[in-house]
mmCIF file of C-alpha atoms in Angstrom:
data_model
loop_
_atom_site.group_PDB
_atom_site.id
_atom_site.type_symbol
_atom_site.label_atom_id
_atom_site.label_comp_id
_atom_site.label_asym_id
_atom_site.label_seq_id
_atom_site.Cartn_x
_atom_site.Cartn_y
_atom_site.Cartn_z
ATOM 1 C CA MET A 1 39.453 226.440 7.112
ATOM 2 C CA GLN A 2 36.043 226.628 5.440
ATOM 3 C CA ARG A 3 36.189 230.412 5.209
ATOM 4 C CA LYS A 4 39.612 230.261 3.574
ATOM 5 C CA MET A 5 38.532 227.791 0.894
ATOM 6 C CA THR A 6 35.102 229.246 0.156
ATOM 7 C CA ALA A 7 36.452 232.808 -0.118
ATOM 8 C CA THR A 8 38.856 231.775 -2.883
ATOM 9 C CA CYS A 9 35.909 230.718 -5.051
ATOM 10 C CA PHE A 10 34.547 234.265 -5.217
ATOM 11 C CA ASN A 11 37.098 235.846 -7.518
ATOM 12 C CA ASP A 12 37.190 237.938 -10.681
ATOM 13 C CA GLN A 13 37.136 234.847 -12.894
ATOM 14 C CA ASN A 14 33.773 233.925 -11.398
ATOM 15 C CA ASN A 15 32.613 237.551 -11.491
ATOM 16 C CA GLN A 16 33.317 237.561 -15.236
ATOM 17 C CA ILE A 17 30.830 234.693 -15.513
ATOM 18 C CA VAL A 18 28.311 236.583 -13.360
ATOM 19 C CA TRP A 19 28.689 239.705 -15.509
ATOM 20 C CA SER A 20 28.238 238.013 -18.888
ATOM 21 C CA GLU A 21 25.384 235.751 -17.729
ATOM 22 C CA THR A 22 23.545 238.663 -16.112
ATOM 23 C CA LEU A 23 23.760 240.702 -19.316
ATOM 24 C CA TYR A 24 22.429 237.761 -21.323
ATOM 25 C CA LEU A 25 19.488 237.213 -18.955
ATOM 26 C CA ALA A 26 18.645 240.817 -18.027
ATOM 27 C CA LYS A 27 18.382 241.844 -21.685
ATOM 28 C CA ASP A 28 15.781 239.123 -22.154
ATOM 29 C CA MET A 29 13.981 240.183 -18.975
ATOM 30 C CA ILE A 30 13.655 243.806 -20.089
ATOM 31 C CA ARG A 31 12.465 242.696 -23.520
ATOM 32 C CA TYR A 32 9.785 240.631 -21.767
ATOM 33 C CA TRP A 33 8.764 243.507 -19.496
ATOM 34 C CA GLY A 34 8.822 246.002 -22.363
ATOM 35 C CA SER A 35 6.488 243.808 -24.439
ATOM 36 C CA LYS A 36 3.738 243.898 -21.792
ATOM 37 C CA PRO A 37 1.376 246.831 -21.170
ATOM 38 C CA THR A 38 1.725 246.322 -17.405
ATOM 39 C CA VAL A 39 4.019 244.179 -15.264
ATOM 40 C CA SER A 40 2.814 242.765 -11.953
ATOM 41 C CA THR A 41 5.369 239.946 -11.750
ATOM 42 C CA THR A 42 8.492 241.951 -10.898
ATOM 43 C CA ALA A 43 9.320 239.914 -7.782
ATOM 44 C CA ASP A 44 8.769 236.561 -9.526
ATOM 45 C CA ASP A 45 10.858 237.588 -12.515
ATOM 46 C CA THR A 46 13.778 238.910 -10.481
ATOM 47 C CA ARG A 47 13.807 235.622 -8.550
ATOM 48 C CA THR A 48 14.050 233.793 -11.874
ATOM 49 C CA LEU A 49 16.873 236.097 -12.941
ATOM 50 C CA SER A 50 18.779 235.476 -9.695
ATOM 51 C CA LEU A 51 18.206 231.713 -9.881
ATOM 52 C CA HIS A 52 19.525 231.472 -13.441
ATOM 53 C CA ILE A 53 22.610 233.553 -12.636
ATOM 54 C CA LEU A 54 23.354 231.266 -9.685
ATOM 55 C CA SER A 55 22.825 228.221 -11.903
ATOM 56 C CA ARG A 56 25.468 229.432 -14.339
ATOM 57 C CA ALA A 57 27.980 230.952 -11.912
ATOM 58 C CA GLY A 58 27.467 228.233 -9.314
ATOM 59 C CA PHE A 59 27.144 225.067 -11.366
ATOM 60 C CA GLY A 60 27.904 225.915 -14.980
ATOM 61 C CA LYS A 61 24.290 225.433 -16.116
ATOM 62 C CA SER A 62 22.875 228.158 -18.366
ATOM 63 C CA PHE A 63 19.157 228.728 -19.016
ATOM 64 C CA LYS A 64 17.208 231.174 -21.136
ATOM 65 C CA PHE A 65 15.174 233.708 -19.152
ATOM 66 C CA GLU A 66 11.487 232.886 -18.873
ATOM 67 C CA GLY A 67 9.004 235.462 -17.627
ATOM 68 C CA HIS A 68 6.389 234.467 -15.083
ATOM 69 C CA ASP A 69 3.727 234.000 -17.758
ATOM 70 C CA GLU A 70 6.076 231.901 -19.926
ATOM 71 C CA ARG A 71 7.102 229.303 -17.363
ATOM 72 C CA THR A 72 5.822 225.743 -17.459
ATOM 73 C CA GLU A 73 5.620 223.269 -14.588
ATOM 74 C CA ALA A 74 8.529 220.821 -14.564
ATOM 75 C CA SER A 75 9.166 217.770 -12.426
ATOM 76 C CA PRO A 76 11.960 218.401 -9.917
ATOM 77 C CA SER A 77 13.086 214.795 -10.345
ATOM 78 C CA SER A 78 13.888 215.236 -14.025
ATOM 79 C CA ASN A 79 14.951 218.864 -14.293
ATOM 80 C CA TYR A 80 17.988 220.397 -12.594
ATOM 81 C CA LYS A 81 16.600 223.948 -12.620
ATOM 82 C CA ALA A 82 13.257 222.798 -11.197
ATOM 83 C CA SER A 83 14.963 220.855 -8.421
ATOM 84 C CA LEU A 84 17.124 223.820 -7.412
ATOM 85 C CA GLN A 85 14.151 226.185 -7.511
ATOM 86 C CA THR A 86 12.027 223.794 -5.424
ATOM 87 C CA ILE A 87 14.795 223.461 -2.838
ATOM 88 C CA LEU A 88 15.413 227.199 -2.546
ATOM 89 C CA GLU A 89 11.712 227.953 -2.235
ATOM 90 C CA ASN A 90 11.360 225.380 0.555
ATOM 91 C CA CYS A 91 14.733 225.592 2.288
ATOM 92 C CA VAL A 92 13.158 226.352 5.681
ATOM 93 C CA LEU A 93 11.091 223.157 5.509
ATOM 94 C CA ILE A 94 14.178 221.168 4.530
ATOM 95 C CA MET A 95 16.215 222.543 7.421
ATOM 96 C CA ALA A 96 13.338 222.093 9.890
ATOM 97 C CA LEU A 97 12.253 218.577 8.896
ATOM 98 C CA GLY A 98 15.481 217.094 7.568
ATOM 99 C CA THR A 99 15.961 214.997 4.452
ATOM 100 C CA LYS A 100 15.443 211.674 6.283
ATOM 101 C CA PHE A 101 11.964 212.716 7.372
ATOM 102 C CA LEU A 102 11.122 213.864 3.847
ATOM 103 C CA ALA A 103 12.005 210.402 2.503
ATOM 104 C CA ASN A 104 8.836 208.941 4.076
ATOM 105 C CA PRO A 105 6.664 207.786 1.125
ATOM 106 C CA LEU A 106 3.456 208.357 3.139
ATOM 107 C CA LEU A 107 3.890 212.131 3.297
ATOM 108 C CA PRO A 108 1.622 214.530 1.348
ATOM 109 C CA GLN A 109 2.421 215.087 -2.330
ATOM 110 C CA ARG A 110 4.028 218.503 -1.751
ATOM 111 C CA LEU A 111 6.574 217.001 0.640
ATOM 112 C CA ARG A 112 7.162 214.019 -1.640
ATOM 113 C CA ARG A 113 7.989 216.411 -4.475
ATOM 114 C CA LEU A 114 10.362 218.228 -2.151
ATOM 115 C CA HIS A 115 12.068 214.903 -1.437
ATOM 116 C CA GLU A 116 12.310 214.265 -5.200
ATOM 117 C CA ALA A 117 13.991 217.651 -5.617
ATOM 118 C CA CYS A 118 16.520 216.930 -2.851
ATOM 119 C CA VAL A 119 17.407 213.551 -4.351
ATOM 120 C CA ALA A 120 17.698 214.928 -7.894
ATOM 121 C CA PHE A 121 19.807 217.889 -6.866
ATOM 122 C CA LYS A 122 22.108 215.744 -4.714
ATOM 123 C CA SER A 123 22.569 213.415 -7.682
ATOM 124 C CA TYR A 124 23.497 216.317 -9.932
ATOM 125 C CA MET A 125 26.010 217.670 -7.424
ATOM 126 C CA THR A 126 27.522 214.203 -6.993
ATOM 127 C CA THR A 127 28.023 213.904 -10.748
ATOM 128 C CA LEU A 128 29.570 217.357 -10.966
ATOM 129 C CA TYR A 129 31.797 216.632 -7.976
ATOM 130 C CA GLU A 130 33.120 213.393 -9.501
ATOM 131 C CA GLU A 131 33.697 215.046 -12.897
ATOM 132 C CA GLU A 132 35.703 217.842 -11.320
ATOM 133 C CA LYS A 133 37.767 215.444 -9.234
ATOM 134 C CA ARG A 134 38.696 213.562 -12.423
ATOM 135 C CA ALA A 135 39.594 216.852 -14.139
ATOM 136 C CA VAL A 136 41.899 217.775 -11.246
ATOM 137 C CA ASP A 137 43.550 214.351 -11.300
ATOM 138 C CA GLU A 138 44.069 214.582 -15.080
ATOM 139 C CA GLY A 139 45.295 218.196 -14.973
ATOM 140 C CA ARG A 140 42.454 219.457 -17.178
ATOM 141 C CA SER A 141 41.178 223.034 -16.984
ATOM 142 C CA THR A 142 37.455 223.517 -16.382
ATOM 143 C CA ASP A 143 34.941 226.331 -16.088
ATOM 144 C CA LYS A 144 35.552 228.555 -13.046
ATOM 145 C CA ASN A 145 32.081 228.207 -11.546
ATOM 146 C CA LEU A 146 31.709 228.034 -7.766
ATOM 147 C CA MET A 147 31.289 224.262 -7.572
ATOM 148 C CA ASN A 148 34.398 223.571 -9.623
ATOM 149 C CA SER A 149 36.430 226.174 -7.752
ATOM 150 C CA LEU A 150 35.388 224.751 -4.395
ATOM 151 C CA VAL A 151 36.336 221.208 -5.407
ATOM 152 C CA ARG A 152 39.722 222.371 -6.681
ATOM 153 C CA ALA A 153 40.408 224.448 -3.569
ATOM 154 C CA SER A 154 39.517 221.473 -1.407
ATOM 155 C CA GLN A 155 41.695 219.129 -3.475
ATOM 156 C CA ASP A 156 44.626 221.523 -3.132
ATOM 157 C CA GLU A 157 44.188 221.721 0.632
ATOM 158 C CA SER A 158 43.681 217.967 0.998
ATOM 159 C CA ARG A 159 47.339 217.453 0.166
ATOM 160 C CA THR A 160 48.064 218.902 3.600
ATOM 161 C CA GLY A 161 45.178 217.012 5.211
ATOM 162 C CA ALA A 162 42.840 220.017 5.462
ATOM 163 C CA GLY A 163 40.434 219.541 2.544
ATOM 164 C CA LEU A 164 36.646 219.584 2.712
ATOM 165 C CA THR A 165 34.634 216.387 2.749
ATOM 166 C CA GLU A 166 32.124 215.717 -0.008
ATOM 167 C CA SER A 167 29.206 216.568 2.305
ATOM 168 C CA GLU A 168 30.912 219.821 3.383
ATOM 169 C CA ILE A 169 31.251 220.831 -0.257
ATOM 170 C CA TYR A 170 27.544 220.135 -0.813
ATOM 171 C CA GLY A 171 26.708 222.088 2.349
ATOM 172 C CA ASN A 172 28.699 225.100 1.219
ATOM 173 C CA MET A 173 27.080 225.028 -2.223
ATOM 174 C CA PHE A 174 23.664 224.996 -0.549
ATOM 175 C CA VAL A 175 24.690 228.008 1.553
ATOM 176 C CA PHE A 176 25.972 229.838 -1.554
ATOM 177 C CA ASN A 177 22.626 229.355 -3.272
ATOM 178 C CA PHE A 178 20.516 230.024 -0.183
ATOM 179 C CA ALA A 179 22.445 233.206 0.664
ATOM 180 C CA GLY A 180 22.619 234.539 -2.894
ATOM 181 C CA HIS A 181 19.167 233.838 -4.296
ATOM 182 C CA ASP A 182 16.321 235.607 -2.487
ATOM 183 C CA THR A 183 18.607 238.242 -0.961
ATOM 184 C CA THR A 184 19.548 239.689 -4.345
ATOM 185 C CA ALA A 185 16.120 239.062 -5.868
ATOM 186 C CA HIS A 186 14.284 241.008 -3.157
ATOM 187 C CA THR A 187 16.869 243.792 -3.286
ATOM 188 C CA PHE A 188 16.136 244.061 -7.022
ATOM 189 C CA THR A 189 12.411 244.339 -6.270
ATOM 190 C CA PHE A 190 12.891 247.061 -3.643
ATOM 191 C CA ALA A 191 15.242 248.980 -5.943
ATOM 192 C CA ILE A 192 12.975 248.823 -9.006
ATOM 193 C CA TYR A 193 9.996 250.076 -7.012
ATOM 194 C CA PHE A 194 12.073 252.850 -5.460
ATOM 195 C CA LEU A 195 13.223 253.857 -8.950
ATOM 196 C CA ALA A 196 9.633 253.794 -10.241
ATOM 197 C CA ALA A 197 8.785 256.265 -7.477
ATOM 198 C CA HIS A 198 11.823 258.474 -8.222
ATOM 199 C CA PRO A 199 12.040 259.345 -11.946
ATOM 200 C CA ASP A 200 14.826 261.829 -11.179
ATOM 201 C CA VAL A 201 17.041 258.982 -9.906
ATOM 202 C CA GLN A 202 16.193 256.936 -13.009
ATOM 203 C CA ALA A 203 17.370 259.817 -15.190
ATOM 204 C CA TRP A 204 20.547 260.081 -13.079
ATOM 205 C CA VAL A 205 21.281 256.349 -13.578
ATOM 206 C CA HIS A 206 20.352 256.512 -17.275
ATOM 207 C CA GLU A 207 22.798 259.375 -17.769
ATOM 208 C CA GLU A 208 25.645 257.318 -16.329
ATOM 209 C CA VAL A 209 24.820 254.161 -18.289
ATOM 210 C CA ARG A 210 24.642 256.086 -21.581
ATOM 211 C CA GLU A 211 27.899 257.896 -20.833
ATOM 212 C CA VAL A 212 29.853 254.801 -19.765
ATOM 213 C CA LEU A 213 28.526 252.327 -22.340
ATOM 214 C CA GLY A 214 27.916 254.719 -25.214
ATOM 215 C CA GLY A 215 26.976 252.897 -28.390
ATOM 216 C CA THR A 216 29.057 249.793 -27.796
ATOM 217 C CA ASP A 217 27.498 246.355 -27.504
ATOM 218 C CA ASP A 218 30.692 244.938 -25.997
ATOM 219 C CA TRP A 219 30.095 245.535 -22.295
ATOM 220 C CA SER A 220 33.253 244.621 -20.404
ATOM 221 C CA TYR A 221 33.430 243.602 -16.752
ATOM 222 C CA ASP A 222 36.968 244.948 -16.441
ATOM 223 C CA VAL A 223 36.326 248.245 -18.234
ATOM 224 C CA HIS A 224 32.706 249.146 -17.563
ATOM 225 C CA PHE A 225 31.716 247.611 -14.219
ATOM 226 C CA PRO A 226 34.110 249.796 -12.154
ATOM 227 C CA ARG A 227 32.715 252.976 -13.760
ATOM 228 C CA LEU A 228 29.003 252.269 -13.185
ATOM 229 C CA ARG A 229 29.095 253.713 -9.688
ATOM 230 C CA ARG A 230 25.620 255.257 -9.755
ATOM 231 C CA CYS A 231 24.177 251.824 -10.568
ATOM 232 C CA LEU A 232 26.013 250.393 -7.568
ATOM 233 C CA ALA A 233 24.916 253.328 -5.404
ATOM 234 C CA VAL A 234 21.289 252.318 -6.029
ATOM 235 C CA MET A 235 22.046 248.905 -4.525
ATOM 236 C CA LEU A 236 24.035 250.257 -1.594
ATOM 237 C CA GLU A 237 21.285 252.723 -0.685
ATOM 238 C CA THR A 238 18.539 250.105 -1.020
ATOM 239 C CA VAL A 239 20.423 247.674 1.226
ATOM 240 C CA ARG A 240 21.108 250.496 3.704
ATOM 241 C CA LEU A 241 17.389 250.927 4.322
ATOM 242 C CA TYR A 242 16.225 247.372 3.580
ATOM 243 C CA THR A 243 18.973 244.929 4.544
ATOM 244 C CA PRO A 244 17.634 241.467 3.606
ATOM 245 C CA VAL A 245 19.306 239.426 6.352
ATOM 246 C CA PRO A 246 20.704 240.762 9.653
ATOM 247 C CA VAL A 247 23.875 238.784 10.272
ATOM 248 C CA ALA A 248 24.442 237.218 13.698
ATOM 249 C CA LYS A 249 27.860 237.253 15.352
ATOM 250 C CA TRP A 250 29.178 235.067 18.174
ATOM 251 C CA THR A 251 31.595 235.647 21.021
ATOM 252 C CA GLY A 252 33.066 232.157 20.577
ATOM 253 C CA ASP A 253 34.681 230.340 23.493
ATOM 254 C CA GLY A 254 35.870 233.378 25.418
ATOM 255 C CA TYR A 255 34.753 236.662 26.950
ATOM 256 C CA ARG A 256 34.639 239.618 24.546
ATOM 257 C CA SER A 257 34.795 243.328 25.252
ATOM 258 C CA LEU A 258 32.455 245.629 23.379
ATOM 259 C CA ASP A 259 33.058 249.384 23.319
ATOM 260 C CA VAL A 260 29.642 251.055 23.359
ATOM 261 C CA GLY A 261 30.843 254.663 23.458
ATOM 262 C CA ASP A 262 30.969 257.307 26.189
ATOM 263 C CA ASP A 263 34.013 255.481 27.585
ATOM 264 C CA ARG A 264 31.822 252.475 28.459
ATOM 265 C CA THR A 265 32.746 248.860 27.790
ATOM 266 C CA VAL A 266 30.430 245.880 28.012
ATOM 267 C CA VAL A 267 31.910 242.418 28.610
ATOM 268 C CA LEU A 268 29.997 239.642 26.841
ATOM 269 C CA PRO A 269 30.155 236.046 28.092
ATOM 270 C CA PRO A 270 31.225 233.073 25.927
ATOM 271 C CA SER A 271 28.791 231.485 23.427
ATOM 272 C CA THR A 272 26.708 234.659 23.154
ATOM 273 C CA MET A 273 24.952 235.591 19.926
ATOM 274 C CA VAL A 274 24.993 239.267 18.977
ATOM 275 C CA ILE A 275 22.661 240.682 16.304
ATOM 276 C CA PRO A 276 23.320 244.360 15.570
ATOM 277 C CA SER A 277 20.341 246.652 15.018
ATOM 278 C CA TYR A 278 20.833 247.301 11.328
ATOM 279 C CA ALA A 279 17.995 249.816 11.156
ATOM 280 C CA SER A 280 19.570 251.901 13.912
ATOM 281 C CA ILE A 281 23.151 251.678 12.664
ATOM 282 C CA GLN A 282 22.414 252.424 9.018
ATOM 283 C CA THR A 283 19.992 255.303 9.600
ATOM 284 C CA ASP A 284 21.777 257.108 12.424
ATOM 285 C CA PRO A 285 21.594 260.843 11.525
ATOM 286 C CA LYS A 286 25.020 261.306 13.117
ATOM 287 C CA TYR A 287 26.541 259.444 10.173
ATOM 288 C CA TRP A 288 23.874 259.600 7.464
ATOM 289 C CA GLY A 289 22.513 263.140 7.847
ATOM 290 C CA THR A 290 19.125 264.570 8.679
ATOM 291 C CA ASP A 291 17.577 262.780 5.685
ATOM 292 C CA SER A 292 18.865 259.381 6.840
ATOM 293 C CA LEU A 293 15.417 257.779 6.447
ATOM 294 C CA GLU A 294 15.102 258.924 2.840
ATOM 295 C CA TRP A 295 16.130 256.750 -0.123
ATOM 296 C CA ARG A 296 18.759 258.898 -1.840
ATOM 297 C CA PRO A 297 21.421 256.954 -3.806
ATOM 298 C CA SER A 298 23.349 260.132 -4.619
ATOM 299 C CA ARG A 299 24.567 260.206 -0.994
ATOM 300 C CA TRP A 300 26.989 257.443 -2.036
ATOM 301 C CA ILE A 301 28.686 259.566 -4.689
ATOM 302 C CA SER A 302 31.611 261.436 -3.212
ATOM 303 C CA ASP A 303 32.198 265.068 -4.145
ATOM 304 C CA GLY A 304 35.558 265.356 -2.375
ATOM 305 C CA PRO A 305 38.732 266.806 -3.939
ATOM 306 C CA SER A 306 39.897 263.402 -5.222
ATOM 307 C CA ALA A 307 36.614 262.632 -6.964
ATOM 308 C CA GLY A 308 36.224 262.944 -10.694
ATOM 309 C CA THR A 309 33.422 264.921 -12.292
ATOM 310 C CA GLY A 310 30.582 263.643 -14.421
ATOM 311 C CA PRO A 311 29.062 260.181 -14.792
ATOM 312 C CA GLY A 312 31.598 257.393 -15.084
ATOM 313 C CA ASN A 313 34.319 259.407 -13.368
ATOM 314 C CA GLU A 314 32.827 259.876 -9.901
ATOM 315 C CA GLN A 315 33.923 258.078 -6.736
ATOM 316 C CA LEU A 316 31.911 256.108 -4.213
ATOM 317 C CA MET A 317 31.708 257.410 -0.678
ATOM 318 C CA THR A 318 33.303 255.122 1.936
ATOM 319 C CA PRO A 319 31.125 254.954 5.083
ATOM 320 C CA THR A 320 32.607 255.346 8.543
ATOM 321 C CA PRO A 321 33.657 251.860 9.733
ATOM 322 C CA GLY A 322 30.853 250.153 11.614
ATOM 323 C CA THR A 323 28.061 252.344 10.191
ATOM 324 C CA TYR A 324 27.204 250.194 7.160
ATOM 325 C CA ILE A 325 27.028 246.410 7.566
ATOM 326 C CA GLY A 326 24.722 245.291 4.772
ATOM 327 C CA TRP A 327 27.191 242.527 3.879
ATOM 328 C CA SER A 328 28.550 242.332 7.425
ATOM 329 C CA GLU A 329 32.022 243.688 8.064
ATOM 330 C CA GLY A 330 35.497 242.611 9.105
ATOM 331 C CA ALA A 331 37.323 239.321 8.573
ATOM 332 C CA ARG A 332 34.068 237.357 8.302
ATOM 333 C CA ASP A 333 32.129 239.623 5.970
ATOM 334 C CA CYS A 334 30.083 238.149 3.123
ATOM 335 C CA PRO A 335 32.430 236.521 0.575
ATOM 336 C CA GLY A 336 29.783 237.003 -2.129
ATOM 337 C CA ARG A 337 29.648 240.791 -1.788
ATOM 338 C CA LYS A 338 31.224 241.541 -5.182
ATOM 339 C CA PHE A 339 29.232 238.698 -6.784
ATOM 340 C CA SER A 340 26.025 240.512 -5.796
ATOM 341 C CA HIS A 341 27.447 243.919 -6.796
ATOM 342 C CA THR A 342 28.325 242.581 -10.253
ATOM 343 C CA GLU A 343 24.909 240.992 -10.738
ATOM 344 C CA PHE A 344 23.068 244.133 -9.654
ATOM 345 C CA VAL A 345 25.117 246.639 -11.671
ATOM 346 C CA ALA A 346 24.866 244.589 -14.879
ATOM 347 C CA THR A 347 21.094 244.359 -14.436
ATOM 348 C CA MET A 348 20.693 248.090 -13.804
ATOM 349 C CA ALA A 349 22.734 248.849 -16.929
ATOM 350 C CA CYS A 350 20.518 246.584 -19.040
ATOM 351 C CA LEU A 351 17.271 247.953 -17.641
ATOM 352 C CA PHE A 352 17.967 251.681 -17.716
ATOM 353 C CA LYS A 353 20.155 252.169 -20.770
ATOM 354 C CA GLU A 354 17.086 252.366 -23.002
ATOM 355 C CA TRP A 355 14.116 251.900 -20.675
ATOM 356 C CA LYS A 356 12.390 253.677 -17.808
ATOM 357 C CA VAL A 357 9.717 252.486 -15.390
ATOM 358 C CA GLU A 358 6.676 254.107 -13.831
ATOM 359 C CA PRO A 359 3.680 253.011 -11.749
ATOM 360 C CA VAL A 360 0.480 252.238 -13.611
ATOM 361 C CA LEU A 361 -2.044 254.969 -12.778
ATOM 362 C CA GLN A 362 -5.255 254.087 -11.002
ATOM 363 C CA PRO A 363 -8.494 255.795 -12.108
ATOM 364 C CA GLY A 364 -8.355 259.504 -11.310
ATOM 365 C CA GLU A 365 -4.786 259.288 -9.997
ATOM 366 C CA THR A 366 -2.007 261.706 -10.863
ATOM 367 C CA ALA A 367 1.570 260.601 -11.637
ATOM 368 C CA GLU A 368 2.759 262.113 -8.350
ATOM 369 C CA GLY A 369 -0.040 260.346 -6.486
ATOM 370 C CA ALA A 370 0.983 257.022 -8.054
ATOM 371 C CA ARG A 371 4.604 257.538 -7.044
ATOM 372 C CA GLN A 372 3.555 258.309 -3.469
ATOM 373 C CA ARG A 373 1.378 255.187 -3.448
ATOM 374 C CA VAL A 374 4.405 253.088 -4.421
ATOM 375 C CA LYS A 375 6.520 254.686 -1.685
ATOM 376 C CA ASP A 376 3.798 253.912 0.843
ATOM 377 C CA LEU A 377 3.620 250.311 -0.384
ATOM 378 C CA ILE A 378 7.365 249.856 0.110
ATOM 379 C CA VAL A 379 7.220 251.159 3.675
ATOM 380 C CA ASN A 380 3.935 249.657 4.839
ATOM 381 C CA ASP A 381 3.911 246.344 2.968
ATOM 382 C CA SER A 382 7.417 245.061 3.765
ATOM 383 C CA ALA A 383 8.232 242.499 6.426
ATOM 384 C CA PRO A 384 10.579 239.573 7.113
ATOM 385 C CA VAL A 385 9.458 236.257 5.623
ATOM 386 C CA LEU A 386 12.662 234.405 6.410
ATOM 387 C CA ILE A 387 14.289 237.494 4.849
ATOM 388 C CA LEU A 388 13.029 241.072 4.467
ATOM 389 C CA GLN A 389 10.899 241.559 1.367
ATOM 390 C CA MET A 390 7.985 243.415 -0.171
ATOM 391 C CA LEU A 391 4.964 241.253 0.600
ATOM 392 C CA HIS A 392 2.652 242.278 -2.251
ATOM 393 C CA PRO A 393 4.505 244.219 -4.975
ATOM 394 C CA GLU A 394 1.925 242.949 -7.468
ATOM 395 C CA ARG A 395 -0.513 245.449 -5.935
ATOM 396 C CA ALA A 396 1.378 248.221 -7.743
ATOM 397 C CA PRO A 397 1.813 247.132 -11.394
ATOM 398 C CA LEU A 398 4.566 248.861 -13.340
ATOM 399 C CA ARG A 399 4.940 249.999 -16.936
ATOM 400 C CA TRP A 400 8.209 250.050 -18.894
ATOM 401 C CA THR A 401 8.687 252.475 -21.789
ATOM 402 C CA LYS A 402 11.722 253.609 -23.768
ATOM 403 C CA TRP A 403 13.551 256.837 -23.137
ATOM 404 C CA GLU A 404 13.025 259.509 -25.771
ATOM 405 C CA LYS A 405 16.132 259.935 -27.933
#
């Protein structure tokens, strides 16, 4: 029931919002990065970008992009954006301790502020929920953000006695934000550092963006997003090697048979959790070639007989079923897959239409040496902290400059 209702919220109407809001924010982000001689706040800034996109597409709240050096401290009790950011940055504590525990006034200040954020955010969601219920009752049309869509889907189902409760709606909205915030933000960080280390791939992406968008300032989700396949290939390849969150599966109430090849079948007992080895599946040379451990986005561009030629007319390669599960697979795959694709592609288009990125050279270092240093940082300085991420990207500052015309 929950899957059915939540999946309907992620549709092209919402993706239109994601597309336009991402363009608005990413253009400001690249202006901010381009104005600085060096940028060491890539991870912080992409988290801000992701948060603001979720604010607009999830709740209908739009904010101007602020770079890391431009942000000011705000009280989570009086500011919606601050409350959401505080909650997302401390979601593990919230889930571990519970909101009732956090309500204790004798707790340290950090935990009291976290309680303030929970109360403020719950109040905002309650207001939005009541407003949308009134709009449904009065037959008024409202913005197609995720919160509104979820309330309407639940109201429609409630006529048959299968709607979501108010707390279930809040829970799903928390999951939407939790699942869509750091995952995309850290994928952006990995991708930008990979691109900084591979100027040839930057040129390849730049060629496509210039060809597809040309000189127009009217970037259309319907017209342009489907043609920016190289931009999407950068995301798919980054997630192939650095999947943020391995998804767990369950056998449910019954025994399940699992075909493991070589005519062997394993029978799993009920209530068993199964976590596939993403690193093994998505780098198996049998499916991904002898260079399966290399970051090469062009592997996603098909050169078969049905593929077009040239940027904007190529086709994406479809992996063998079961060999690529970055957004899970099957009937219970990630409903926000296209949401994240839209956000990523729009950002890549904004960044690389006019700009390119490179590592800042250390004393006595060559450009090739700097690129190798960044590659080593990606491999050796990445680890799961709730989700997989680069631990210290600030150790390799970047520099953004414009392409020569």
